[in-house]
Short mmCIF file of C-alpha atoms in Angstrom, two decimals:
data_model
loop_
_atom_site.label_atom_id
_atom_site.label_comp_id
_atom_site.label_asym_id
_atom_site.label_seq_id
_atom_site.Cartn_x
_atom_site.Cartn_y
_atom_site.Cartn_z
CA MET A 161 -0.03 0.08 -0.06
CA PRO A 162 1.57 3.39 -1.12
CA PHE A 163 2.86 5.69 1.68
CA PHE A 164 0.75 8.34 0.31
CA LYS A 165 -2.17 6.26 0.74
CA ARG A 166 -2.02 4.85 4.04
CA ARG A 167 -5.70 4.29 5.66
CA GLN A 168 -7.34 6.27 8.38
CA TYR A 169 -6.03 3.64 11.04
CA GLN A 170 -2.77 5.52 11.35
CA TYR A 171 -4.51 8.10 13.31
CA THR A 172 -4.63 5.84 16.12
CA ASN A 173 -1.04 5.02 15.90
CA LEU A 174 0.05 8.64 16.37
CA CYS A 175 0.73 8.63 19.70
CA LYS A 176 3.61 6.07 18.92
CA SER A 177 6.95 7.25 19.98
CA ILE A 178 8.98 8.49 16.62
CA GLY A 179 12.29 9.87 17.18
CA ILE A 180 12.18 13.27 15.37
CA VAL A 181 15.85 14.15 14.34
CA ILE A 182 17.30 16.89 16.34
CA LEU A 183 19.96 18.65 14.47
CA SER A 184 22.34 21.63 15.17
CA THR A 185 21.58 25.09 14.43
CA TYR A 186 24.66 25.13 12.25
CA LEU A 187 25.10 23.86 8.90
CA ALA A 188 21.87 21.97 8.96
CA SER A 189 20.70 20.57 5.87
CA CYS A 190 23.58 18.94 3.79
CA GLY A 191 26.08 19.66 6.40
CA GLY A 192 25.83 22.97 5.23
CA SER A 193 22.81 25.07 5.20
CA SER A 194 23.16 27.47 7.85
CA ASN A 195 24.28 30.99 6.74
CA THR A 196 26.72 31.75 9.44
CA PRO A 197 29.49 29.99 11.23
CA PRO A 198 28.32 28.42 14.83
CA THR A 199 28.30 30.78 17.64
CA THR A 200 26.30 28.77 20.38
CA GLN A 201 26.81 25.33 22.18
CA ALA A 202 24.67 22.57 20.43
CA ASN A 203 23.11 19.69 21.91
CA ASN A 204 25.42 17.00 20.70
CA GLU A 205 23.49 13.79 21.39
CA ASN A 206 22.52 11.57 18.54
CA SER A 207 19.41 9.40 18.20
CA SER A 208 20.49 6.88 20.87
CA SER A 209 21.09 9.77 23.51
CA GLU A 210 24.74 9.00 23.42
CA VAL A 211 26.99 12.15 23.76
CA LEU A 212 29.26 12.90 20.88
CA GLN A 213 33.07 13.07 21.83
CA PRO A 214 34.96 16.05 20.66
CA ASN A 215 36.18 14.25 17.87
CA GLU A 216 32.94 12.98 16.43
CA VAL A 217 30.25 14.00 14.11
CA LEU A 218 26.87 12.47 13.62
CA ILE A 219 25.08 12.65 10.05
CA LYS A 220 21.49 12.07 9.65
CA LEU A 221 19.80 11.46 6.39
CA PRO A 222 16.21 12.43 5.31
CA LEU A 223 15.22 9.11 3.85
CA GLU A 224 16.93 5.55 4.98
CA MET A 225 19.65 4.30 3.11
CA HIS A 226 20.84 0.60 2.80
CA ASN A 227 24.34 -0.72 1.53
CA VAL A 228 26.08 2.44 1.03
CA ASN A 229 29.79 3.60 1.71
CA LEU A 230 30.55 6.47 3.80
CA LYS A 231 33.81 8.32 3.58
CA LEU A 232 34.88 11.31 5.48
CA TYR A 233 37.83 13.45 3.90
CA ASP A 234 39.73 16.16 5.55
CA ASN A 235 39.05 18.58 2.89
CA THR A 236 42.34 20.19 2.87
CA SER A 237 44.60 17.23 2.73
CA ASN A 238 41.96 15.09 0.87
CA GLN A 239 42.97 12.20 3.26
CA VAL A 240 40.20 9.99 4.42
CA VAL A 241 39.67 10.16 8.22
CA THR A 242 36.78 7.59 8.60
CA GLU A 243 35.15 4.91 6.25
CA VAL A 244 32.09 3.06 6.92
CA ALA A 245 31.36 0.02 4.55
CA SER A 246 27.86 -1.11 3.82
CA PHE A 247 26.44 1.33 6.02
CA SER A 248 22.42 0.94 6.39
CA GLY A 249 20.32 3.31 8.56
CA ILE A 250 19.52 7.00 9.20
CA SER A 251 22.58 8.15 11.20
CA SER A 252 26.04 7.46 11.81
CA VAL A 253 28.76 8.72 14.02
CA LEU A 254 32.00 9.44 12.03
CA LYS A 255 35.46 10.14 13.85
CA PHE A 256 38.03 12.83 12.81
CA PRO A 257 41.22 14.01 14.35
CA ILE A 258 40.77 16.02 17.12
CA GLU A 259 43.80 18.19 16.36
CA ARG A 260 41.87 19.17 13.25
CA ALA A 261 38.75 20.13 14.64
CA ASN A 262 38.07 23.58 13.38
CA ARG A 263 38.33 22.81 9.29
CA ILE A 264 36.06 21.79 6.64
CA TYR A 265 35.43 18.22 6.00
CA ARG A 266 33.86 16.47 3.00
CA LEU A 267 31.50 13.58 3.39
CA GLU A 268 31.08 11.02 0.20
CA ILE A 269 28.24 8.48 0.08
CA THR A 270 28.79 6.11 -2.79
CA THR A 271 26.47 3.36 -3.91
CA ASN A 272 27.04 -0.33 -5.37
CA GLN A 273 24.65 -2.56 -7.15
CA ASN A 274 22.97 -3.42 -3.66
CA SER A 275 22.19 0.27 -2.53
CA GLN A 276 18.62 1.20 -1.73
CA ILE A 277 17.03 4.37 -0.40
CA TYR A 278 13.42 4.30 1.01
CA ASP A 279 10.93 5.56 -1.33
CA PHE A 280 8.58 7.50 1.16
CA ILE A 281 6.00 8.19 -1.68
CA ASN A 282 5.31 4.50 -2.48
CA ASP A 283 6.24 3.19 0.83
CA LYS A 284 9.07 0.89 -0.63
CA TYR A 285 12.82 0.66 -0.87
CA VAL A 286 14.19 1.21 -4.50
CA THR A 287 17.66 1.21 -6.11
CA LEU A 288 19.90 4.18 -5.22
CA ASP A 289 22.94 5.19 -7.61
CA GLY A 290 25.55 7.64 -7.95
CA THR A 291 27.97 9.61 -5.50
CA TYR A 292 26.57 12.34 -3.17
CA HIS A 293 28.77 15.13 -1.45
CA ALA A 294 28.26 17.04 1.76
CA LEU A 295 30.58 19.77 3.29
CA LEU A 296 30.83 19.61 7.20
CA TRP A 297 32.49 22.04 9.53
CA PRO A 298 32.74 20.39 13.05
CA THR A 299 34.58 22.26 15.98
CA SER A 300 35.70 20.70 19.26
CA THR A 301 33.05 23.03 20.93
CA GLU A 302 30.14 23.52 18.64
CA SER A 303 27.67 21.72 16.76
CA ARG A 304 28.66 18.47 15.16
CA ILE A 305 25.39 17.17 14.00
CA PHE A 306 24.79 17.51 10.12
CA TYR A 307 21.76 16.80 8.24
CA ILE A 308 22.73 15.41 4.87
CA SER A 309 19.99 15.99 2.06
CA PRO A 310 19.99 16.61 -1.77
CA VAL A 311 20.56 20.38 -0.70
CA SER A 312 23.93 19.07 0.48
CA GLU A 313 25.04 18.37 -3.11
CA ALA A 314 23.91 21.76 -4.40
CA VAL A 315 25.94 23.50 -1.59
CA TYR A 316 28.88 21.45 -2.50
CA GLN A 317 28.66 22.08 -6.40
CA ARG A 318 28.00 25.73 -5.64
CA THR A 319 31.07 25.83 -3.09
CA LEU A 320 33.28 24.48 -5.83
CA VAL A 321 32.30 27.31 -8.44
CA ARG A 322 32.81 30.06 -5.65
CA ALA A 323 36.40 28.37 -5.00
CA GLY A 324 37.10 28.78 -8.61
CA GLN A 325 36.16 25.50 -10.13
CA LEU A 326 34.64 25.31 -13.79
CA PRO A 327 33.11 22.71 -15.85
CA ASP A 328 35.22 19.73 -17.05
CA GLU A 329 38.35 20.34 -14.59
CA ASN A 330 39.77 18.11 -12.14
CA ILE A 331 38.22 18.76 -8.82
CA GLU A 332 40.49 20.62 -6.42
CA THR A 333 38.56 20.72 -3.40
CA SER A 334 41.36 21.76 -1.34
CA LYS A 335 40.75 25.46 -2.72
CA ILE A 336 37.48 25.61 -0.70
CA ASN A 337 37.54 27.97 2.15
CA ASP A 338 35.24 29.12 4.72
CA THR A 339 33.97 32.18 2.95
CA HIS A 340 33.30 30.05 -0.27
CA PHE A 341 31.26 27.66 1.77
CA ILE A 342 29.17 30.11 3.72
CA MET A 343 28.27 32.23 0.52
CA ALA A 344 27.37 28.91 -1.35
CA MET A 345 25.08 27.95 1.72
CA GLN A 346 23.26 31.37 1.62
CA ASP A 347 22.79 31.05 -2.24
CA VAL A 348 21.37 27.67 -2.11
CA ASN A 349 19.04 28.33 1.02
CA THR A 350 17.65 31.61 -0.42
CA ALA A 351 16.84 29.67 -3.64
CA LEU A 352 15.20 26.90 -2.22
CA LEU A 353 13.39 28.59 0.64
CA ASN A 354 15.84 26.82 3.38
CA ALA A 355 14.66 23.55 2.31
CA PHE A 356 16.14 20.72 4.90
CA LYS A 357 17.71 23.45 6.75
CA ASN A 358 15.19 23.30 9.93
CA GLU A 359 17.08 21.24 12.56
CA LYS A 360 14.22 19.17 13.38
CA THR A 361 13.07 17.98 9.88
CA PRO A 362 12.31 14.24 10.52
CA THR A 363 14.00 11.37 8.94
CA LEU A 364 11.50 9.08 7.17
CA THR A 365 11.50 5.34 7.25
CA ASN A 366 8.81 2.83 6.85
CA ALA A 367 8.09 3.25 10.49
CA ASN A 368 8.13 7.07 10.49
CA ALA A 369 5.54 9.03 8.63
CA LEU A 370 4.92 12.60 8.33
CA THR A 371 1.64 12.22 9.98
CA ASN A 372 3.37 12.03 13.09
CA LEU A 373 4.37 15.84 12.98
CA THR A 374 1.62 17.86 14.54
CA TYR A 375 1.19 21.47 13.88
CA THR A 376 0.27 22.35 17.48
CA ALA A 377 2.32 20.17 19.42
CA LEU A 378 5.74 21.01 17.61
CA PRO A 379 7.00 24.51 16.91
CA GLN A 380 4.86 25.48 13.97
CA ASN A 381 7.90 26.10 11.79
CA VAL A 382 8.91 22.56 12.06
CA TYR A 383 5.89 21.20 10.42
CA LEU A 384 5.81 24.01 7.74
CA ASP A 385 9.64 23.45 7.06
CA SER A 386 9.14 19.68 6.81
CA TYR A 387 6.34 19.66 4.61
CA LEU A 388 8.07 22.28 2.37
CA SER A 389 11.51 20.20 2.31
CA PHE A 390 9.68 16.81 1.32
CA GLY A 391 7.41 18.80 -0.83
CA TYR A 392 10.21 19.14 -3.64
CA PHE A 393 10.55 15.36 -3.87
CA VAL A 394 6.73 15.20 -4.72
CA TYR A 395 7.06 18.23 -7.21
CA TRP A 396 9.87 16.04 -8.87
CA TYR A 397 7.91 13.08 -8.73
CA ASN A 398 4.89 14.51 -10.08
CA THR A 399 6.22 16.28 -12.92
CA HIS A 400 8.84 13.60 -14.13
CA ASN A 401 6.73 10.65 -14.95
CA GLN A 402 6.45 9.69 -11.16
CA SER A 403 10.19 8.39 -11.53
CA SER A 404 11.04 5.84 -9.06
CA ASN A 405 14.66 7.43 -8.86
CA TYR A 406 13.38 10.87 -7.80
CA TYR A 407 15.93 11.26 -4.86
CA SER A 408 18.86 10.85 -7.24
CA GLU A 409 17.23 12.72 -10.22
CA PHE A 410 16.15 15.63 -8.10
CA THR A 411 19.61 15.88 -6.37
CA GLN A 412 21.42 15.64 -9.58
CA ASN A 413 19.56 18.20 -11.34
CA ILE A 414 19.28 20.91 -8.68
CA ALA A 415 23.00 20.66 -8.06
CA LEU A 416 23.74 21.35 -11.69
CA ASP A 417 21.11 24.31 -11.82
CA LEU A 418 22.17 25.75 -8.48
CA ALA A 419 25.78 25.75 -9.62
CA ASP A 420 25.43 29.44 -10.41
CA GLY A 421 23.61 30.15 -7.41
CA TYR A 422 20.25 30.33 -8.56
CA LEU A 423 17.37 28.14 -9.31
CA ASP A 424 17.01 29.51 -12.77
CA GLY A 425 17.11 26.59 -15.21
CA LYS A 426 20.83 27.64 -16.22
CA SER A 427 24.06 26.46 -14.96
CA VAL A 428 27.57 27.64 -15.47
CA ASN A 429 28.54 28.66 -18.73
CA GLY A 430 30.40 26.01 -20.36
CA ASN A 431 28.74 23.27 -18.64
CA LYS A 432 28.27 20.29 -20.92
CA THR A 433 26.34 17.71 -18.62
CA ALA A 434 22.58 17.85 -19.47
CA PHE A 435 20.25 18.43 -16.86
CA THR A 436 16.27 18.81 -16.62
CA PRO A 437 15.56 22.45 -15.24
CA MET A 438 12.80 22.74 -12.97
CA ILE A 439 12.03 26.43 -14.40
CA THR A 440 12.67 28.61 -17.03
CA THR A 441 13.94 32.15 -16.58
CA VAL A 442 14.87 35.17 -18.48
CA GLN A 443 18.41 37.02 -18.27
CA ASN A 444 18.57 40.56 -16.65
CA ALA A 445 20.21 42.26 -19.91
CA ASP A 446 20.01 45.92 -18.91
CA ALA A 447 22.35 47.27 -16.46
CA ARG A 448 20.36 50.27 -15.89
CA LEU A 449 17.94 48.02 -14.01
CA ASN A 450 20.01 46.46 -11.67
CA THR A 451 17.79 47.18 -8.50
CA ALA A 452 15.80 44.95 -6.35
CA PRO A 453 12.47 45.90 -7.58
CA ASP A 454 13.33 45.71 -11.40
CA ILE A 455 15.29 42.39 -11.13
CA GLY A 456 12.39 41.17 -8.90
CA ALA A 457 9.88 42.27 -11.52
CA ASN A 458 11.86 40.89 -14.27
CA GLN A 459 11.68 37.56 -12.73
CA LYS A 460 8.40 37.63 -11.15
CA ALA A 461 6.59 35.27 -13.83
CA ALA A 462 9.01 32.48 -13.31
CA ARG A 463 9.27 33.02 -9.44
CA ASP A 464 5.49 33.00 -9.16
CA LEU A 465 5.10 29.91 -11.51
CA PHE A 466 7.59 27.96 -9.71
CA ALA A 467 6.04 29.01 -6.24
CA SER A 468 2.34 27.94 -7.34
CA HIS A 469 3.88 24.45 -8.46
CA LEU A 470 5.79 23.87 -5.21
CA LYS A 471 2.74 24.88 -3.36
CA SER A 472 0.59 22.34 -4.94
CA ALA A 473 3.12 19.47 -4.36
CA VAL A 474 3.23 20.35 -0.61
CA LEU A 475 -0.51 20.61 -0.56
CA ASP A 476 -0.72 17.19 -2.54
CA LEU A 477 1.74 15.77 0.09
CA ALA A 478 -0.29 17.05 2.94
CA VAL A 479 -3.57 15.81 1.47
CA ARG A 480 -2.13 12.29 1.02
CA GLN A 481 -0.87 12.34 4.50
CA LEU A 482 -4.65 12.94 5.51
CA GLN A 483 -3.62 16.44 7.10
CA PRO A 484 -6.99 18.11 6.23
CA SER A 485 -8.56 15.75 8.60
CA LEU A 486 -5.79 14.93 11.12
CA ASN A 487 -4.30 18.18 11.26
CA GLY A 488 -6.53 20.89 9.99
CA ALA A 489 -4.75 23.69 11.55
CA GLY A 490 -1.71 22.63 9.85
CA TYR A 491 -3.10 22.22 6.51
CA LYS A 492 -4.65 25.66 6.49
CA ALA A 493 -1.06 27.04 7.43
CA LEU A 494 0.51 25.18 4.33
CA ALA A 495 -2.12 26.52 2.21
CA GLU A 496 -1.54 29.95 3.55
CA ARG A 497 2.09 30.37 3.75
CA THR A 498 4.02 32.12 0.89
CA TYR A 499 6.38 30.00 -1.51
CA SER A 500 8.53 32.79 -2.65
CA GLY A 501 9.79 35.98 -1.47
CA THR A 502 8.99 39.71 -2.42
CA PRO A 503 11.32 42.25 -3.81
CA ASP A 504 12.00 44.79 -1.04
CA ALA A 505 12.73 48.37 -2.15
CA ALA A 506 14.08 49.10 1.45
CA TYR A 507 17.04 46.87 0.71
CA ASN A 508 17.60 48.08 -2.77
CA SER A 509 21.13 49.86 -1.89
CA PHE A 510 22.72 46.39 -1.20
CA ASN A 511 20.62 43.32 -2.15
CA ILE A 512 18.61 42.60 -5.28
CA ARG A 513 17.95 39.13 -4.51
CA THR A 514 14.47 37.61 -3.94
CA SER A 515 13.93 34.42 -2.10
CA GLY A 516 12.74 31.58 -4.33
CA ALA A 517 13.25 30.70 -7.99
CA GLY A 518 14.58 33.12 -10.40
CA ASP A 519 17.85 34.45 -12.10
CA TYR A 520 18.85 37.21 -9.79
CA ARG A 521 22.37 37.96 -11.37
CA ARG A 522 23.15 41.63 -12.00
CA ALA A 523 23.56 42.42 -15.84
CA VAL A 524 27.06 43.22 -16.51
CA GLY A 525 27.43 46.95 -16.59
CA PHE A 526 26.65 50.00 -14.45
CA ASN A 527 24.53 53.18 -14.51
CA ASN A 528 25.62 56.88 -13.35
CA SER A 529 29.25 56.58 -13.62
CA THR A 530 31.96 59.11 -14.53
CA VAL A 531 35.39 58.54 -16.61
CA CYS A 532 38.00 57.04 -14.55
CA GLY A 533 41.64 56.22 -15.04
CA ASP A 534 42.86 57.15 -18.50
CA SER A 535 39.82 56.29 -20.32
CA ILE A 536 37.76 58.23 -22.35
CA TYR A 537 34.68 56.16 -21.39
CA LEU A 538 32.39 55.94 -18.46
CA CYS A 539 34.30 53.52 -16.09
CA LYS A 540 34.24 51.78 -12.80
CA GLN A 541 37.51 50.56 -11.41
CA GLY A 542 38.27 47.89 -8.81
CA ILE A 543 36.25 45.26 -10.42
CA SER A 544 36.94 41.67 -8.47
CA GLY A 545 35.42 38.24 -8.38
CA ILE A 546 32.15 37.45 -6.63
CA ASN A 547 33.41 36.30 -3.03
CA ASN A 548 33.79 39.83 -1.74
CA ASP A 549 31.61 41.88 0.84
CA ASN A 550 30.76 44.50 -1.68
CA ASN A 551 27.07 44.78 -1.57
CA ASP A 552 26.70 47.91 -3.54
CA ILE A 553 24.41 47.06 -6.44
CA ASN A 554 25.55 50.22 -8.45
CA PHE A 555 28.92 48.26 -8.53
CA PRO A 556 29.46 45.75 -11.56
CA SER A 557 29.33 42.08 -10.82
CA ILE A 558 30.97 39.48 -13.22
CA GLU A 559 28.23 36.67 -12.17
CA TYR A 560 27.12 36.50 -15.80
CA LEU A 561 30.47 36.01 -17.15
CA ILE A 562 31.73 32.80 -15.03
CA GLY A 563 32.44 29.99 -17.02
CA LEU A 564 34.52 28.08 -19.40
CA TYR A 565 34.43 29.35 -23.38
CA GLU A 566 36.07 27.31 -26.02
CA LYS A 567 35.98 28.23 -29.73
CA ASN A 568 38.73 27.75 -32.52
CA GLY A 569 41.35 26.09 -30.15
CA CYS A 570 41.14 29.15 -27.74
CA VAL A 571 39.91 28.61 -24.18
CA LEU A 572 38.88 31.32 -21.94
CA LYS A 573 38.31 30.50 -18.24
CA VAL A 574 36.54 33.27 -15.96
CA ARG A 575 36.49 32.17 -12.42
CA ALA A 576 34.42 33.28 -9.52
CA THR A 577 37.33 34.12 -7.67
CA GLY A 578 38.28 36.86 -10.33
CA ASP A 579 41.04 34.59 -11.81
CA ILE A 580 40.87 34.72 -15.81
CA GLU A 581 42.99 32.46 -18.17
CA LEU A 582 43.28 32.69 -21.89
CA THR A 583 45.05 30.04 -23.82
CA GLN A 584 45.66 28.85 -27.38
CA GLY A 585 48.26 25.96 -28.03
CA SER A 586 51.41 26.83 -26.28
CA GLN A 587 50.37 30.38 -25.57
CA SER A 588 49.00 30.63 -21.95
CA TYR A 589 47.91 34.02 -20.13
CA LYS A 590 46.59 34.67 -16.65
CA SER A 591 45.38 37.73 -14.79
CA SER A 592 43.26 38.32 -11.90
CA LEU A 593 40.41 40.92 -11.10
CA ASN A 594 41.48 41.77 -7.62
CA GLY A 595 40.13 45.02 -7.06
CA GLY A 596 43.07 47.23 -8.75
CA SER A 597 42.87 50.28 -10.70
CA THR A 598 43.77 48.20 -13.77
CA ASP A 599 40.73 45.99 -13.22
CA ASN A 600 38.13 48.17 -14.59
CA LEU A 601 34.93 47.99 -16.86
CA LEU A 602 34.49 50.53 -19.61
CA GLN A 603 30.95 51.42 -20.65
CA ILE A 604 31.17 51.48 -24.57
CA ASN A 605 27.58 51.59 -25.51
CA ALA A 606 25.01 51.72 -22.76
CA SER A 607 21.96 51.09 -25.07
CA THR A 608 23.40 48.16 -26.60
CA GLN A 609 24.99 46.78 -23.22
CA GLU A 610 28.46 46.83 -24.62
CA TYR A 611 31.52 46.84 -22.31
CA ILE A 612 35.21 46.21 -22.13
CA LEU A 613 36.41 44.41 -18.91
CA ASN A 614 40.23 45.01 -18.27
CA SER A 615 41.98 42.63 -16.04
CA GLY A 616 45.56 43.86 -15.65
CA SER A 617 48.69 43.87 -13.59
CA ALA A 618 49.20 46.55 -10.75
CA GLU A 619 52.50 47.27 -12.05
CA PRO A 620 54.15 47.58 -15.87
CA SER A 621 55.95 44.64 -16.76
CA ASN A 622 58.69 45.77 -19.15
CA ASN A 623 60.76 48.61 -19.93
CA SER A 624 58.07 50.18 -22.17
CA GLN A 625 56.10 50.68 -18.84
CA GLN A 626 53.26 48.67 -20.27
CA TYR A 627 50.84 46.80 -18.11
CA PRO A 628 49.98 43.15 -19.01
CA PHE A 629 46.27 42.47 -19.60
CA ILE A 630 43.46 40.11 -20.60
CA GLN A 631 40.65 42.06 -22.24
CA LEU A 632 37.24 40.98 -22.62
CA LYS A 633 34.62 42.57 -24.84
CA ILE A 634 31.01 41.99 -23.89
CA LYS A 635 27.62 42.79 -25.07
CA ALA A 636 24.41 41.87 -23.03
CA ASN A 637 26.16 39.59 -20.60
CA LYS A 638 27.98 37.72 -23.40
CA ILE A 639 31.81 37.72 -24.06
CA LEU A 640 32.26 38.26 -27.59
CA SER A 641 36.13 38.11 -27.56
CA ALA A 642 39.25 38.18 -25.42
CA SER A 643 42.77 39.28 -25.90
CA ALA A 644 45.93 39.15 -24.10
CA GLY A 645 48.47 41.88 -24.70
CA LEU A 646 50.32 44.97 -23.12
CA ASP A 647 49.48 48.56 -22.91
CA GLN A 648 50.67 51.78 -21.37
CA HIS A 649 47.20 52.86 -20.23
CA THR A 650 45.38 51.41 -17.12
CA SER A 651 42.02 51.53 -18.73
CA PRO A 652 42.55 50.62 -22.35
CA THR A 653 40.14 50.30 -25.09
CA GLN A 654 42.44 48.39 -27.63
CA LEU A 655 45.61 46.73 -26.53
CA GLU A 656 48.70 48.44 -27.97
CA THR A 657 50.83 45.22 -28.16
CA PRO A 658 48.31 42.25 -28.81
CA GLN A 659 49.76 38.82 -28.12
CA LEU A 660 46.64 36.53 -28.39
CA ASN A 661 43.24 37.39 -29.94
CA CYS A 662 40.03 35.11 -29.52
CA THR A 663 36.47 35.24 -30.57
CA PHE A 664 33.68 33.56 -28.86
CA ASP A 665 30.50 34.98 -30.61
#
């Protein structure tokens, strides 16, 4: 009998003890869904009420898994510190070296031909395949309990991008730092409305149903957040031919979608791995509209459509869990809650993002500037990557440019860190957008959104007093060409001594 359609007799069993998973206030959901580092003492007890030792972490899962392998890596050295073969269950205690407590660890869950996961929609165990990741940040005094969910993979993949990773490159996880991790968590949490973040979201097994959550007996947000979180699975299941592999498919697809930081149906430029987007969005092409109300309005149709679909999935889950009759107040609250945010003009000066689905990247460019450096064009100096604390929405962002570009033997890499590489054959040039005066954006034509991005060295490199540059020509968020060369100006429009020219349009 499908889990969704269990009969009314479940009501008499609601008083049975079901251990609701108690998680930490830090890095909940994927070992990484909290927005800030830990600041308070956590309740470090696992489901068996055993106190965690200072060198232990407790990982918990939203759905029970059978016959999977767990490996905990020191993310800095890439050394395995704990391995559990053929794990089955909903939680596991893993050890790490106590002398290396305050650093990032990486959990990998790998499967084999006998691996299974609990299908809570149909009340059965189904095959599980693939590899799943989560980033954990234990300390000797703070929370060491982590909830590993599909959001974990999305945070992991977004963290890699923020650390400078691009598609089809050998992964270098050691480049990840706490800033990349925290910002990636913020990105993913905002897009997914904090799905699987609540520390008390339950684990589902064939003995533990969502009907055991009571809106009035628990903190009300636990009930709402739990139905929201598991509602994402129902959304995928309902819209993808009732796939029995909905856990794997949902995880893989949102991870690719959210690699650019937004649930927008797009991934990082240069990604060749096909994925099924949950939504279609438009770009923000006009830099003159880089404000919270304008970008929010541009994304409103997509944001509201997804919110409507997600709400339907959550209510579908609630109905099949008999909530209208068993928990009328809870069902009413689910029906009345919002499933997306609203652009807030009050925060227009530093934040243009709205919670929920949508593409909230700022268009490449700027408005209301003056001539700077030695350029004849309007200009903004001090351009950098996206991992800084500059929240001035009037300052240009390179978010739309991040990615891998290849054409006619030329390869251009624009990393979230601000590092830029241009190669063709044996020729190779590197530069970095690190906020210097030679890192600038020139406005060539505001109406057609044409710009030149210069990434130059802080000091001239030869006797002619020329600065080495990589120069990108851009139109409407798209890189048309890239050049490497030398120029005596700090804000050149055409490099005096070109060394490599590549086109990508």
